[in-house]
Coordinates of C-alpha atoms in Angstrom, one line a residue:
Chain A
M174 CA -39.2 -15.1 -14.3
E175 CA -41.5 -18.1 -14.0
N176 CA -38.9 -20.0 -16.1
L177 CA -36.2 -19.5 -13.5
F178 CA -36.2 -23.2 -12.5
D179 CA -36.9 -24.6 -15.9
I180 CA -33.7 -26.8 -15.9
E181 CA -34.6 -28.4 -19.2
L182 CA -34.7 -25.1 -21.0
T183 CA -31.5 -23.9 -19.3
L184 CA -29.7 -27.1 -20.4
R185 CA -31.0 -26.7 -24.0
L186 CA -29.7 -23.1 -24.1
L187 CA -26.4 -24.1 -22.7
G188 CA -25.9 -26.2 -25.8
L189 CA -26.1 -23.2 -28.0
D190 CA -22.9 -21.6 -29.5
F191 CA -23.6 -18.0 -28.5
V192 CA -24.3 -19.1 -24.9
R193 CA -21.0 -21.0 -24.8
H194 CA -19.2 -17.9 -26.2
A195 CA -20.8 -15.8 -23.5
L196 CA -19.8 -18.2 -20.8
L197 CA -16.2 -18.3 -22.1
A198 CA -15.9 -14.5 -22.3
S199 CA -17.4 -14.1 -18.9
A200 CA -15.0 -16.7 -17.4
L201 CA -12.1 -14.7 -18.8
L202 CA -13.6 -11.5 -17.3
G203 CA -14.0 -13.2 -13.9
L204 CA -10.4 -14.2 -14.0
V205 CA -9.1 -10.7 -14.8
A206 CA -11.5 -9.0 -12.4
G207 CA -10.7 -11.4 -9.5
A208 CA -6.9 -11.0 -10.1
L209 CA -7.0 -7.2 -10.1
G210 CA -9.7 -6.8 -7.5
P211 CA -7.7 -7.1 -4.2
L212 CA -5.2 -4.5 -5.4
I213 CA -8.2 -2.2 -6.4
V214 CA -9.6 -2.6 -2.9
M215 CA -6.2 -2.0 -1.3
R216 CA -5.6 1.1 -3.3
R217 CA -9.1 2.4 -2.6
M218 CA -10.0 2.6 -6.2
A219 CA -13.6 1.6 -6.3
F220 CA -14.8 5.0 -7.4
A221 CA -12.0 5.2 -10.0
V222 CA -13.2 1.9 -11.4
H223 CA -16.7 3.4 -11.7
G224 CA -15.3 6.5 -13.3
T225 CA -13.3 4.4 -15.8
A226 CA -16.4 2.3 -16.6
E227 CA -18.4 5.4 -17.5
L228 CA -15.7 6.5 -19.9
A229 CA -15.5 3.0 -21.3
F230 CA -19.2 3.4 -22.0
T231 CA -18.4 6.8 -23.7
G232 CA -15.8 5.1 -25.8
A233 CA -18.1 2.3 -26.7
A234 CA -20.8 4.8 -27.8
A235 CA -18.3 6.6 -29.9
A236 CA -17.3 3.3 -31.6
L237 CA -20.9 2.5 -32.2
L238 CA -21.4 5.8 -34.0
L239 CA -18.1 5.5 -35.9
G240 CA -19.0 2.0 -36.8
M241 CA -21.8 3.5 -39.0
V242 CA -19.2 5.4 -41.0
F243 CA -16.3 3.0 -41.0
D244 CA -17.5 -0.6 -41.2
G245 CA -15.8 -3.0 -38.8
I246 CA -15.0 -0.8 -35.8
A247 CA -16.0 -3.0 -33.0
V248 CA -17.6 -1.6 -29.9
E249 CA -15.1 -3.3 -27.7
Y250 CA -12.2 -1.4 -29.2
G251 CA -14.0 1.8 -28.4
A252 CA -14.7 0.6 -24.9
I253 CA -11.0 -0.3 -24.3
A254 CA -9.8 3.0 -25.8
G255 CA -12.2 5.0 -23.7
A256 CA -11.3 3.1 -20.5
V257 CA -7.6 3.4 -21.1
L258 CA -7.9 7.1 -21.8
A259 CA -10.0 7.5 -18.7
A260 CA -7.5 5.5 -16.6
L261 CA -4.6 7.7 -17.9
L262 CA -6.6 10.9 -17.4
L263 CA -7.5 10.0 -13.8
G264 CA -3.9 9.0 -13.2
I265 CA -2.5 12.3 -14.5
L266 CA -5.2 14.7 -13.1
G267 CA -5.7 12.9 -9.8
G268 CA -2.1 12.4 -8.8
R269 CA -2.5 13.7 -5.2
S270 CA -4.7 11.4 -3.2
A271 CA -6.5 14.4 -1.6
E272 CA -7.8 15.4 -5.0
R273 CA -8.4 12.1 -6.6
D274 CA -12.0 11.7 -5.4
S275 CA -13.2 15.0 -6.8
V276 CA -11.2 14.6 -10.1
I277 CA -12.9 11.3 -10.7
G278 CA -16.3 12.9 -10.1
V279 CA -15.5 15.7 -12.5
V280 CA -14.2 13.4 -15.3
L281 CA -16.9 10.8 -15.1
A282 CA -19.7 13.4 -15.1
F283 CA -18.3 14.9 -18.3
G284 CA -17.6 11.5 -19.9
L285 CA -21.1 10.3 -19.2
G286 CA -22.6 13.5 -20.7
V287 CA -20.6 13.0 -23.9
G288 CA -21.6 9.3 -24.0
V289 CA -25.3 10.2 -23.8
L290 CA -24.9 12.7 -26.7
L291 CA -23.2 10.0 -28.8
L292 CA -25.9 7.5 -28.1
W293 CA -28.6 10.0 -29.0
L294 CA -26.8 10.6 -32.3
Y295 CA -26.8 6.9 -33.0
P296 CA -29.8 6.0 -35.0
G297 CA -29.5 2.3 -34.4
R298 CA -31.7 0.1 -32.3
A299 CA -32.4 1.1 -28.8
H300 CA -31.5 -2.4 -27.6
T301 CA -27.9 -2.0 -28.7
Q302 CA -27.8 1.3 -26.7
L303 CA -29.3 -0.3 -23.6
G304 CA -26.7 -3.1 -24.0
L305 CA -23.9 -0.7 -23.0
F306 CA -25.6 0.0 -19.7
I307 CA -26.7 -3.5 -18.7
G308 CA -24.4 -5.7 -20.8
Q309 CA -24.9 -7.7 -23.9
V310 CA -22.9 -10.8 -23.2
I311 CA -25.2 -12.9 -25.5
S312 CA -24.0 -11.0 -28.6
I313 CA -20.4 -12.0 -28.2
D314 CA -19.0 -13.8 -31.2
R315 CA -15.7 -15.4 -32.2
T316 CA -14.0 -12.0 -33.0
N317 CA -15.0 -10.6 -29.6
L318 CA -13.7 -13.7 -27.9
A319 CA -10.3 -13.2 -29.5
V320 CA -10.2 -9.7 -28.1
Y321 CA -11.2 -11.1 -24.7
A322 CA -8.5 -13.7 -24.8
V323 CA -5.8 -11.4 -25.9
S324 CA -6.8 -8.8 -23.3
T325 CA -6.9 -11.4 -20.6
V326 CA -3.4 -12.7 -21.4
A327 CA -2.0 -9.2 -21.7
V328 CA -3.5 -8.0 -18.4
L329 CA -2.5 -11.1 -16.4
G330 CA 1.0 -11.1 -17.9
V331 CA 1.7 -7.5 -17.1
L332 CA 0.2 -8.0 -13.6
A333 CA 2.5 -11.0 -13.0
L334 CA 5.5 -8.9 -14.0
L335 CA 4.5 -6.0 -11.8
Y336 CA 3.0 -7.9 -9.0
R337 CA 5.5 -7.5 -6.1
P338 CA 6.3 -3.8 -6.5
L339 CA 2.6 -3.2 -7.2
L340 CA 1.6 -4.9 -4.0
F341 CA 4.4 -3.1 -2.1
A342 CA 3.3 0.3 -3.6
S343 CA -0.4 -0.5 -2.8
A344 CA 0.0 -1.9 0.7
D345 CA 2.8 0.3 1.9
P346 CA 3.5 3.2 -0.4
V347 CA 5.8 5.2 1.9
V348 CA 8.3 2.4 2.5
A349 CA 7.9 1.2 -1.1
A350 CA 9.0 4.6 -2.4
A351 CA 11.9 4.6 0.1
R352 CA 13.1 1.2 -1.2
G353 CA 13.2 2.5 -4.8
V354 CA 9.9 1.2 -6.1
P355 CA 8.7 3.6 -8.9
V356 CA 5.4 4.2 -7.1
S357 CA 4.4 7.1 -9.4
L358 CA 5.0 5.1 -12.5
L359 CA 3.0 2.1 -11.2
T360 CA -0.1 4.1 -10.6
P361 CA -0.9 4.9 -14.3
L362 CA 0.3 1.4 -15.3
F363 CA -2.2 -0.2 -12.9
A364 CA -4.9 2.2 -14.0
V365 CA -4.4 1.0 -17.6
L366 CA -4.8 -2.6 -16.5
V367 CA -7.9 -1.7 -14.6
G368 CA -9.1 0.2 -17.7
I369 CA -8.8 -2.9 -19.9
A370 CA -10.6 -5.1 -17.4
T371 CA -13.3 -2.4 -17.1
A372 CA -13.8 -2.3 -20.8
L373 CA -14.3 -6.1 -20.9
G374 CA -16.8 -5.7 -18.0
V375 CA -18.8 -3.1 -19.9
Q376 CA -19.4 -5.7 -22.6
T377 CA -20.7 -8.3 -20.3
V378 CA -22.4 -6.8 -17.3
G379 CA -22.5 -3.3 -18.6
M380 CA -21.2 0.0 -17.5
L381 CA -23.6 0.3 -14.5
L382 CA -22.5 -3.0 -12.9
V383 CA -18.7 -3.3 -13.5
L384 CA -18.2 -2.7 -9.8
A385 CA -20.0 -6.0 -9.1
L386 CA -17.1 -7.9 -10.7
L387 CA -14.1 -5.7 -10.1
V388 CA -14.8 -4.6 -6.6
T389 CA -17.4 -6.7 -4.8
P390 CA -15.7 -10.2 -5.0
A391 CA -12.4 -8.7 -3.9
A392 CA -14.1 -6.7 -1.1
A393 CA -15.7 -9.9 0.0
A394 CA -12.4 -11.8 -0.1
C395 CA -10.7 -9.1 2.0
R396 CA -13.3 -9.7 4.7
V397 CA -12.4 -13.3 5.2
T398 CA -8.6 -13.4 4.5
S399 CA -5.8 -11.1 5.1
S400 CA -3.3 -12.9 2.9
P401 CA -2.9 -11.0 -0.4
T402 CA -2.4 -14.3 -2.4
R403 CA -5.4 -15.9 -0.8
A404 CA -7.4 -12.8 -1.4
I405 CA -6.7 -13.0 -5.2
V406 CA -7.6 -16.8 -5.3
L407 CA -10.9 -16.1 -3.4
A408 CA -11.7 -13.0 -5.5
I409 CA -11.3 -15.0 -8.7
A410 CA -13.5 -17.8 -7.3
F411 CA -16.2 -15.3 -6.2
A412 CA -16.1 -13.4 -9.5
E413 CA -16.4 -16.6 -11.5
L414 CA -19.3 -17.8 -9.3
A415 CA -21.1 -14.5 -9.8
V416 CA -20.7 -14.1 -13.5
L417 CA -21.1 -17.7 -14.6
G418 CA -23.8 -18.4 -12.1
G419 CA -25.5 -15.2 -13.1
I420 CA -25.5 -16.1 -16.8
V421 CA -26.8 -19.7 -16.2
L422 CA -29.6 -18.4 -14.0
S423 CA -30.6 -15.7 -16.5
L424 CA -30.9 -18.1 -19.4
A425 CA -34.3 -19.6 -18.9
P426 CA -36.2 -16.5 -17.7
G427 CA -34.4 -14.3 -20.3
V428 CA -33.7 -11.6 -17.8
P429 CA -30.6 -9.3 -18.3
I430 CA -27.7 -11.2 -16.7
S431 CA -26.5 -8.2 -14.7
A432 CA -29.5 -8.6 -12.3
F433 CA -28.3 -12.1 -11.3
V434 CA -24.6 -11.3 -11.4
T435 CA -25.0 -8.4 -9.0
A436 CA -27.4 -10.4 -6.8
I437 CA -24.9 -13.3 -6.5
S438 CA -21.9 -11.1 -5.8
F439 CA -23.8 -9.1 -3.2
A440 CA -24.9 -12.3 -1.5
I441 CA -21.3 -13.5 -1.5
Y442 CA -20.3 -10.2 0.1
L443 CA -22.9 -10.4 2.8
S444 CA -21.9 -14.0 3.5
C445 CA -18.3 -13.0 3.9
R446 CA -19.2 -10.2 6.3
L447 CA -21.2 -12.7 8.3
V448 CA -18.2 -15.1 8.4
E449 CA -16.0 -12.2 9.5
H450 CA -18.5 -11.2 12.2
L451 CA -18.7 -14.7 13.6
R452 CA -14.9 -15.1 13.6
A453 CA -14.5 -11.9 15.5
R454 CA -17.0 -13.1 18.1
V455 CA -15.1 -16.4 18.5
R456 CA -11.8 -14.4 18.8
K457 CA -13.3 -12.1 21.4
R458 CA -14.5 -15.0 23.5
K459 CA -11.1 -16.6 23.4
E460 CA -9.5 -13.3 24.4
A461 CA -12.0 -12.9 27.2
D462 CA -11.1 -16.4 28.4
A463 CA -7.3 -15.9 28.2
P464 CA -6.7 -13.0 30.6
E465 CA -8.7 -14.9 33.3
G466 CA -6.3 -17.7 33.1
V467 CA -3.4 -15.3 33.4
A468 CA -5.1 -13.6 36.3
T469 CA -5.5 -16.7 38.3
A470 CA -1.9 -17.7 37.7
G471 CA -0.7 -14.2 38.7
A472 CA -2.9 -14.1 41.8
A473 CA -0.8 -16.8 43.4
A474 CA 2.3 -14.6 43.6
P475 CA 0.9 -11.7 45.6
A476 CA -0.8 -14.2 47.9
A477 CA 2.7 -15.7 48.7
D478 CA 4.0 -12.2 49.4
R479 CA 1.4 -11.7 52.1
Chain B
M203 CA 39.6 3.9 4.9
T204 CA 36.3 2.8 3.4
A205 CA 34.1 5.2 1.6
A206 CA 31.5 7.0 3.7
A207 CA 27.9 5.7 3.6
V208 CA 26.5 9.2 3.4
E209 CA 28.3 12.4 2.4
M210 CA 26.6 15.8 2.7
R211 CA 28.5 18.9 1.6
D212 CA 27.3 22.4 2.6
A213 CA 23.8 21.0 2.5
G214 CA 20.9 23.3 3.2
L215 CA 17.1 22.8 3.2
A216 CA 14.6 25.6 3.1
F217 CA 10.9 25.8 2.6
G218 CA 10.3 29.2 1.0
K219 CA 12.0 31.8 3.2
R220 CA 12.2 29.4 6.2
S221 CA 15.5 27.7 6.5
L222 CA 15.5 24.4 8.4
W223 CA 19.2 24.0 8.3
S224 CA 22.1 25.1 6.2
G225 CA 25.9 24.7 5.8
L226 CA 25.7 21.0 6.9
D227 CA 28.8 19.0 6.3
L228 CA 28.2 15.5 7.3
D229 CA 30.0 12.2 6.6
I230 CA 28.3 9.2 8.1
G231 CA 30.7 6.3 8.1
A232 CA 29.9 2.6 7.6
G233 CA 28.7 1.3 10.9
E234 CA 28.2 4.7 12.4
F235 CA 25.2 5.5 14.7
L236 CA 24.0 9.0 14.3
A237 CA 21.2 10.3 16.5
V238 CA 19.3 13.2 15.1
L239 CA 17.6 15.3 17.8
G240 CA 15.8 18.6 17.9
P241 CA 12.4 20.1 18.6
N242 CA 9.3 19.7 16.4
G243 CA 9.7 21.3 13.0
S244 CA 13.5 21.5 13.2
G245 CA 13.8 19.4 10.0
K246 CA 14.6 16.0 11.4
S247 CA 12.1 14.0 9.2
S248 CA 13.0 16.3 6.3
L249 CA 16.7 15.3 6.6
L250 CA 15.5 11.6 6.2
K251 CA 13.4 12.6 3.2
V252 CA 16.5 14.1 1.7
L253 CA 18.5 11.0 2.3
L254 CA 15.6 9.0 0.8
G255 CA 15.8 11.1 -2.3
Q256 CA 12.2 12.3 -1.8
L257 CA 13.1 15.9 -1.1
S258 CA 15.8 18.0 -2.9
L259 CA 18.3 20.0 -1.0
S260 CA 18.0 23.8 -1.5
A261 CA 21.8 24.0 -1.4
G262 CA 24.8 21.7 -1.4
S263 CA 25.0 18.1 -2.2
V264 CA 24.3 14.6 -0.8
R265 CA 26.0 11.5 -2.0
F266 CA 26.2 7.8 -1.1
P267 CA 29.9 7.0 -1.9
A268 CA 29.8 3.5 -0.5
L269 CA 27.0 2.4 -2.8
Q270 CA 29.1 3.4 -5.9
H271 CA 26.9 2.7 -8.8
R272 CA 24.3 0.5 -7.1
R273 CA 20.7 1.8 -6.8
R274 CA 20.1 3.6 -3.6
G275 CA 16.6 2.3 -2.7
P276 CA 17.4 -1.4 -2.2
A277 CA 20.4 -0.4 0.0
I278 CA 18.2 1.6 2.3
G279 CA 16.2 0.4 5.3
Y280 CA 13.5 2.8 6.4
V281 CA 11.3 2.9 9.5
P282 CA 8.7 5.5 8.8
Q283 CA 7.3 7.6 11.6
Q284 CA 4.2 6.1 13.1
G285 CA 0.9 7.7 11.9
T286 CA 2.4 8.8 8.6
T287 CA 1.4 5.5 7.0
E288 CA -2.0 4.2 6.2
E289 CA -2.6 0.5 6.8
A290 CA -4.2 -1.3 3.9
P291 CA -6.6 -4.2 4.2
A292 CA -5.6 -7.7 3.3
V293 CA -2.1 -7.4 4.4
R294 CA -0.5 -9.3 7.3
G295 CA 2.5 -8.5 9.3
V296 CA 4.5 -11.2 7.4
D297 CA 3.5 -9.7 4.1
L298 CA 4.8 -6.3 5.2
V299 CA 8.1 -7.8 6.3
G300 CA 8.3 -9.9 3.1
L301 CA 7.8 -6.8 1.0
G302 CA 10.7 -5.2 2.8
L303 CA 12.8 -8.1 1.7
D304 CA 12.0 -8.3 -2.0
G305 CA 9.0 -6.0 -2.7
H306 CA 11.2 -3.9 -5.0
R307 CA 11.9 -6.8 -7.4
W308 CA 9.8 -7.5 -10.5
G309 CA 7.7 -10.6 -11.0
L310 CA 5.8 -12.9 -8.7
G311 CA 8.7 -14.1 -6.7
L312 CA 7.8 -17.7 -6.8
R313 CA 11.5 -18.8 -7.0
G314 CA 13.2 -19.0 -3.6
K315 CA 9.9 -18.9 -1.8
R316 CA 11.2 -21.2 1.0
E317 CA 14.3 -19.1 1.7
R318 CA 12.2 -16.0 1.7
E319 CA 9.8 -17.5 4.2
R320 CA 12.7 -18.5 6.4
R321 CA 14.3 -15.0 6.4
V322 CA 11.0 -13.3 7.0
A323 CA 10.2 -15.7 10.0
E324 CA 13.7 -15.0 11.4
A325 CA 13.3 -11.2 11.1
V326 CA 9.8 -11.4 12.7
R327 CA 11.2 -13.6 15.5
A328 CA 14.0 -11.1 16.2
V329 CA 11.5 -8.4 17.0
G330 CA 9.4 -10.8 19.1
A331 CA 6.5 -10.5 16.7
T332 CA 5.9 -14.2 15.9
S333 CA 2.7 -14.4 17.9
F334 CA 0.9 -11.7 15.9
A335 CA 2.7 -11.5 12.5
E336 CA 0.0 -13.6 10.8
Q337 CA -2.7 -11.2 11.8
P338 CA -3.9 -8.3 9.5
I339 CA -1.9 -5.2 10.4
T340 CA -5.2 -3.2 10.7
R341 CA -5.9 -5.2 13.8
L342 CA -2.5 -4.6 15.5
S343 CA -1.6 -2.0 18.1
G344 CA 0.8 0.8 17.3
G345 CA 3.7 -0.9 19.2
E346 CA 3.1 -4.2 17.4
R347 CA 3.2 -2.4 14.0
Q348 CA 6.3 -0.6 15.0
R349 CA 8.2 -3.8 15.7
L350 CA 7.1 -5.2 12.4
R351 CA 8.3 -2.0 10.7
V352 CA 11.7 -2.5 12.3
A353 CA 11.8 -6.2 11.1
Q354 CA 10.7 -4.9 7.6
A355 CA 13.6 -2.4 7.5
L356 CA 16.2 -4.9 8.8
V357 CA 15.2 -8.0 6.7
G358 CA 16.4 -6.3 3.5
E359 CA 20.0 -6.2 5.0
P360 CA 20.4 -2.4 4.4
S361 CA 23.7 -0.7 4.3
V362 CA 22.0 2.6 5.4
L363 CA 19.2 2.4 8.0
L364 CA 17.0 5.5 8.4
C365 CA 14.7 5.4 11.4
D366 CA 12.1 8.1 12.1
E367 CA 11.1 7.9 15.8
P368 CA 11.2 4.1 15.8
L369 CA 10.8 3.9 19.6
L370 CA 7.5 5.7 19.6
S371 CA 4.7 3.8 21.4
L372 CA 7.1 1.0 22.4
D373 CA 7.3 0.0 26.0
V374 CA 10.7 0.0 27.7
T375 CA 11.4 -3.7 27.1
H376 CA 10.7 -3.4 23.4
Q377 CA 12.6 -0.1 23.1
G378 CA 15.6 -2.1 24.4
V379 CA 14.9 -5.0 21.9
V380 CA 14.7 -2.6 19.0
G381 CA 17.8 -0.7 20.1
E382 CA 19.8 -3.9 20.4
L383 CA 18.7 -5.2 17.1
I384 CA 19.8 -2.1 15.3
E385 CA 23.0 -2.1 17.2
R386 CA 23.7 -5.8 16.2
R387 CA 23.0 -5.0 12.6
R388 CA 25.5 -2.2 12.4
R389 CA 28.2 -4.1 14.3
S390 CA 27.9 -7.3 12.2
A391 CA 27.3 -5.6 8.8
G392 CA 28.6 -2.1 9.1
T393 CA 25.2 -0.6 8.5
A394 CA 25.2 3.2 8.9
V395 CA 22.3 4.2 11.2
V396 CA 20.5 7.6 11.1
F397 CA 18.2 7.6 14.1
V398 CA 15.7 10.4 14.5
T399 CA 14.4 10.5 18.0
H400 CA 12.9 12.6 20.8
E401 CA 14.4 10.2 23.3
I402 CA 18.1 9.6 23.2
N403 CA 18.5 7.6 26.4
P404 CA 17.3 4.2 25.2
V405 CA 20.0 4.2 22.5
L406 CA 22.6 6.4 24.3
P407 CA 25.1 3.5 24.7
Y408 CA 25.1 3.0 20.9
V409 CA 25.2 6.6 19.7
D410 CA 28.5 7.7 18.1
R411 CA 27.5 11.2 17.2
V412 CA 24.6 13.5 17.7
L413 CA 23.2 16.0 15.2
Y414 CA 21.1 18.4 17.2
L415 CA 18.9 20.6 15.0
H416 CA 17.2 23.8 16.2
D417 CA 15.7 26.8 14.5
G418 CA 17.9 26.9 11.4
D419 CA 21.0 26.0 13.3
F420 CA 22.7 22.7 14.4
R421 CA 25.4 21.2 16.5
L422 CA 27.2 18.0 15.5
G423 CA 29.5 15.9 17.6
T424 CA 29.8 13.1 20.1
P425 CA 27.1 12.9 22.7
D426 CA 29.5 14.5 25.3
E427 CA 30.3 17.3 22.9
V428 CA 26.7 18.2 22.1
M429 CA 24.7 17.1 25.1
N430 CA 26.0 19.6 27.6
S431 CA 24.7 22.7 29.1
A432 CA 27.1 25.1 27.3
T433 CA 26.5 23.7 23.8
L434 CA 22.7 23.4 24.0
S435 CA 22.4 26.8 25.7
G436 CA 24.4 28.3 22.8
L437 CA 22.2 26.5 20.3
Y438 CA 18.9 27.5 21.9
G439 CA 20.1 31.0 22.9
T440 CA 18.7 30.5 26.3
K441 CA 19.8 28.8 29.5
I442 CA 19.6 25.0 29.2
E443 CA 20.6 22.6 31.9
V444 CA 21.9 19.2 30.9
V445 CA 22.1 16.8 33.7
R446 CA 23.6 13.3 33.6
L447 CA 21.9 11.0 35.9
A448 CA 22.6 7.3 36.2
G449 CA 24.0 7.1 32.7
Q450 CA 21.1 9.0 31.3
I451 CA 20.9 12.5 29.9
H452 CA 18.2 14.8 31.1
V453 CA 17.7 18.2 29.5
A454 CA 15.9 21.0 31.4
G455 CA 15.0 24.4 30.1
A456 CA 12.4 26.4 28.2
H457 CA 11.0 25.0 24.9
V458 CA 13.2 21.9 24.9
A459 CA 11.3 19.1 23.2
L460 CA 13.8 16.4 24.1
C461 CA 12.8 13.6 26.4
E462 CA 9.2 14.2 25.5
D463 CA 7.3 11.2 24.3
E464 CA 5.2 12.9 21.7
P465 CA 5.2 12.6 18.0
H466 CA 5.8 15.7 15.9
H467 CA 3.6 16.7 13.0
V468 CA 4.8 20.2 12.3
E469 CA 7.0 19.2 9.4
E470 CA 4.2 17.3 7.7
Q471 CA 2.2 20.5 7.7
V472 CA 5.1 22.4 6.1
L473 CA 5.4 19.8 3.3

């Protein structure tokens, strides 16, 4: 940690290829996470994201193991498969909102158990295993980058296509259904988008910390704006700041990036709550002032009656 | 004669053994204002759910002849009952109204953004919500949300407007505003209105027909035909007094939930 402010070392590391790959992959992740985040917050899906991340981990662990037998099965495909499967499973089993919470708990516990077993079976290096938990962004190479880029384009493209009905179904499901929006079809579709984003997150910040990018920036944005569009722009900015800032800060001390990513995104969240609190105080003071003005204006009339 | 907006034939709805209503033949014409009255749990909201296609009839049929082959959803305006919707974060009043206009369309909706903003602003102004439409809906009062809900339902220029207790938690002035807006819409565009309410008096001048539901039975007719002592006593099976006072209808008698200003939640429990 003593190297935290070693700018020279940081700059030297920034020149390296694998660091650049890491930054590029993370920038793509921040973009996807920020774009999906406000809808995740609106749909109260934070726990579902966590559940999906656990299953992405299970998928990645399975791919790790299969990769020993069949060469060339990349971990990210396993992660994506696991996350998409989880998303669909949660979508099908947890259709009713009253049950969703417990269904996620049930599925994620089982998924995590399977994942632990798969990791135990994997005879490879412990570091690779740990990577799934806390991220291994530094190991991203050109092939990974291609997967990141394709996933990003696919998720953002589908999101753009579905955006209005998805926002309607998330913000106002009752009227959306009345207006003919296929609410029950959009739920699993959005879950798959979240699944893909989660799988990308497992690669960089790791399973344990996906929430720091998919939920925290959007939750922070929703504190300071109530416009859905502005929430997306802010959430992307916050997610980029957290993930890119986290990587740059982690370079010199050689600390796992997730520590910095989560710290930055948490700091952003706290700041946004502070801004919200201060604004509310200003608003209250204004409201407290306004009725006084009305009261003095109204007081003249009864006086005239008398 | 133009095709009816809604056509129900021998329609019945039952939950298990409990029949809410049956043998309902109902044609709602274009531009007709139908008030649906009845005590809690008599199937008023369920009737709207049937018309929304969210609940299937146990018997009979429902059709929308005037729509021909167009999709039903975009042709319908819906004002849900207050308290049945959860308000999400990061949504302003204008967003809610805007989604009522084009939320059912695919894509980002970047084209025609200016025209959209103009129509949304106009709808918001019509319900007198301009001063608070930019605020998050979570911060608004029940009455303010209700006015935005009405704007949201009207902005899509529906040919059938379904309202579930739209006057709830509105003060008398805004009850008048909302009533007049709906009236203007049906006069200018021939929108059929199905208006579920506990309180008929604020809209009495506009009502063409009343559907009064009670305990598996119903009466259908003009306000004069239904809202009288003989008809309602027959429906309730007990002595009901209907008094007309200064152009208003007042119903007195045992178990009559009309003219009470309370929401009903019995049907939600059944569902």
